[in-house]
Amino acid sequence: LVSTTTMIAEFGNYGKLEEAQNLFEALPEQNLVSETAMLAAYSQNGSLEQARNLFERSMQQWDHISLSAMLSAYAHNGCLEDAQGIFDRMEHLSLTACNAMLTAHAQNGNLERARQIFDEMGSKNLVSWNAILSAYAQCLYLDEARVVFDSMPEHDMISWNSILSATAQHGNMHDAEYLFVKLPYQTSLSWNTMITANAQVGHLLETTKMFDEMWERNVLSWTAVLTAHFHHGQSDEALLVFDSMKLDDVIPDEICFVLVLLACSHAGKVFLGRCYFQSMMADFGIQPSKQHYCCVLDMLARSGHLSEARDLIK
RNA sequence: AGACUCCGUUCAGGGC
């Protein structure tokens, strides 16, 4: 039971919800801890209804950890009121619960409420600091973000990454570059943040240069190059990049396919686009999301395949 | 054994 619970949590972290669920259902007996692990797996993969079912119907008892898990499930799915409901009913407000609630308000655009929770917290850990930092960073309140950053007792990769990407997304590539070279960690994460920033502001040359210099490339790095070509209207190059990526044994994810489908759409390559769409499902086992259908729809509509586009909507 | 924080993709339309 103990090792299976660990594996359920691991599968959840890696987005393998089905595997987690299979393990969970095959358990001869379940306890609070394994149920919480499953709850978190649902939450991390956007299955709010399943999480709610498990929490309300199957579970016989709850502790502060399972409550926190459900709280963040609500928080991540935009159910602010449900999250607040759990929060208000908790007897002991654990650090984790406060952090989750803080983030929920921040993601809902209520920075003041987030700030209030932060200020009222008796003790804070690095997660709390990072949460309020990224709340400001994501709204591109750079000044506030810098103040928080400078007040923090310590920084980890997440803190650096937040401030770096906010600076870059704000368009201050010089400042971003300055931060980047000052980083105490030169990890593939920081490289990916930087290369992505370059791609977002449309610096194709910088993007490819960084890509060539990287020692460890993953899907994010490849996605940045794809994005940069896409921004420059270079659909063919984008598709070439995508094919090279597969040759390099990097597994494309759903976002790569969004870009590929859009590239096909812009280049008017309907047939090719269909092939990629099929391949996405058949070869990579990716369930098409609404977003993917929108891309296909866009492609069909732009190229004048109106009746097929209409069928797709149905 | 389980919970909390960061990062990648965007189409169309409307307003200024």
GROMACS .gro file of N, CA and C (backbone and C1' of nucleotides) in nm, chain A residues 6 36 76 99 138 161 200 231 253 291 298 302, chain B residues 1-12:
model
  120
    6THR      N    1   0.298   0.589  -0.323
    6THR     CA    2   0.406   0.671  -0.379
    6THR      C    3   0.396   0.674  -0.531
   36THR      N    4  -0.577   1.049  -0.067
   36THR     CA    5  -0.528   1.186  -0.087
   36THR      C    6  -0.433   1.192  -0.206
   76HIS      N    7  -0.721   2.546  -0.840
   76HIS     CA    8  -0.664   2.534  -0.975
   76HIS      C    9  -0.769   2.529  -1.083
   99ASN      N   10  -0.099   2.897   0.170
   99ASN     CA   11  -0.030   2.915   0.043
   99ASN      C   12  -0.123   2.886  -0.074
  138GLN      N   13   0.323   3.765  -1.253
  138GLN     CA   14   0.233   3.728  -1.362
  138GLN      C   15   0.145   3.845  -1.406
  161ASN      N   16   1.336   3.227  -1.158
  161ASN     CA   17   1.263   3.206  -1.282
  161ASN      C   18   1.145   3.301  -1.294
  200GLN      N   19   0.922   3.474  -2.761
  200GLN     CA   20   0.798   3.549  -2.745
  200GLN      C   21   0.809   3.691  -2.799
  231HIS      N   22   0.617   3.294  -3.541
  231HIS     CA   23   0.599   3.439  -3.532
  231HIS      C   24   0.648   3.511  -3.656
  253ASP      N   25   0.455   1.741  -2.732
  253ASP     CA   26   0.337   1.740  -2.647
  253ASP      C   27   0.224   1.817  -2.714
  291GLN      N   28  -0.872   2.331  -2.803
  291GLN     CA   29  -0.775   2.415  -2.871
  291GLN      C   30  -0.731   2.352  -3.004
  298ASP      N   31  -0.982   2.634  -3.785
  298ASP     CA   32  -0.919   2.751  -3.845
  298ASP      C   33  -0.859   2.715  -3.980
  302ARG      N   34  -0.998   2.870  -4.327
  302ARG     CA   35  -0.910   2.955  -4.407
  302ARG      C   36  -0.893   2.903  -4.549
  315A        P   37   0.779   0.872   0.434
  315A      O5'   38   0.675   0.812   0.324
  315A      C5'   39   0.717   0.780   0.191
  315A      C4'   40   0.593   0.752   0.110
  315A      C3'   41   0.498   0.870   0.101
  315A      O3'   42   0.539   0.955  -0.002
  315A      C1'   43   0.377   0.672   0.148
  316G        P   44   0.516   1.111   0.013
  316G      O5'   45   0.358   1.122  -0.003
  316G      C5'   46   0.296   1.095  -0.128
  316G      C4'   47   0.153   1.141  -0.124
  316G      C3'   48   0.135   1.290  -0.106
  316G      O3'   49   0.143   1.354  -0.232
  316G      C1'   50  -0.010   1.174   0.041
  317A        P   51   0.209   1.497  -0.245
  317A      O5'   52   0.097   1.592  -0.187
  317A      C5'   53  -0.030   1.600  -0.250
  317A      C4'   54  -0.109   1.712  -0.189
  317A      C3'   55  -0.048   1.850  -0.208
  317A      O3'   56  -0.086   1.903  -0.333
  317A      C1'   57  -0.114   1.822   0.017
  318C        P   58   0.018   1.988  -0.416
  318C      O5'   59   0.020   2.124  -0.338
  318C      C5'   60  -0.098   2.203  -0.330
  318C      C4'   61  -0.064   2.338  -0.273
  318C      C3'   62   0.039   2.415  -0.353
  318C      O3'   63  -0.023   2.483  -0.459
  318C      C1'   64   0.091   2.424  -0.122
  319U        P   65   0.049   2.494  -0.596
  319U      O5'   66   0.156   2.607  -0.573
  319U      C5'   67   0.115   2.740  -0.547
  319U      C4'   68   0.232   2.832  -0.561
  319U      C3'   69   0.303   2.823  -0.696
  319U      O3'   70   0.236   2.905  -0.790
  319U      C1'   71   0.462   2.817  -0.521
  320C        P   72   0.224   2.859  -0.935
  320C      O5'   73   0.365   2.900  -0.997
  320C      C5'   74   0.412   3.033  -0.979
  320C      C4'   75   0.538   3.052  -1.057
  320C      C3'   76   0.530   3.013  -1.203
  320C      O3'   77   0.466   3.115  -1.278
  320C      C1'   78   0.730   2.931  -1.111
  321C        P   79   0.377   3.078  -1.399
  321C      O5'   80   0.485   3.040  -1.509
  321C      C5'   81   0.588   3.133  -1.539
  321C      C4'   82   0.683   3.070  -1.635
  321C      C3'   83   0.619   2.999  -1.751
  321C      O3'   84   0.579   3.093  -1.849
  321C      C1'   85   0.794   2.867  -1.665
  322G        P   86   0.457   3.067  -1.938
  322G      O5'   87   0.523   2.976  -2.049
  322G      C5'   88   0.631   3.026  -2.127
  322G      C4'   89   0.656   2.932  -2.239
  322G      C3'   90   0.541   2.922  -2.338
  322G      O3'   91   0.551   3.027  -2.432
  322G      C1'   92   0.622   2.707  -2.285
  323U        P   93   0.428   3.100  -2.484
  323U      O5'   94   0.366   2.991  -2.578
  323U      C5'   95   0.431   2.956  -2.698
  323U      C4'   96   0.335   2.885  -2.788
  323U      C3'   97   0.210   2.966  -2.822
  323U      O3'   98   0.236   3.052  -2.931
  323U      C1'   99   0.150   2.747  -2.758
  324U        P  100   0.187   3.196  -2.926
  324U      O5'  101   0.041   3.179  -2.986
  324U      C5'  102   0.023   3.109  -3.106
  324U      C4'  103  -0.121   3.116  -3.144
  324U      C3'  104  -0.181   3.255  -3.131
  324U      O3'  105  -0.273   3.275  -3.235
  324U      C1'  106  -0.305   3.103  -3.003
  325C        P  107  -0.263   3.392  -3.332
  325C      O5'  108  -0.393   3.359  -3.416
  325C      C5'  109  -0.402   3.236  -3.487
  325C      C4'  110  -0.545   3.195  -3.502
  325C      C3'  111  -0.641   3.311  -3.519
  325C      O3'  112  -0.643   3.356  -3.653
  325C      C1'  113  -0.726   3.161  -3.360
  326A        P  114  -0.653   3.514  -3.677
  326A      O5'  115  -0.809   3.538  -3.655
  326A      C5'  116  -0.903   3.471  -3.738
  326A      C4'  117  -1.041   3.481  -3.678
  326A      C3'  118  -1.089   3.620  -3.646
  326A      O3'  119  -1.137   3.687  -3.761
  326A      C1'  120  -1.135   3.479  -3.465
   0.00000   0.00000   0.00000
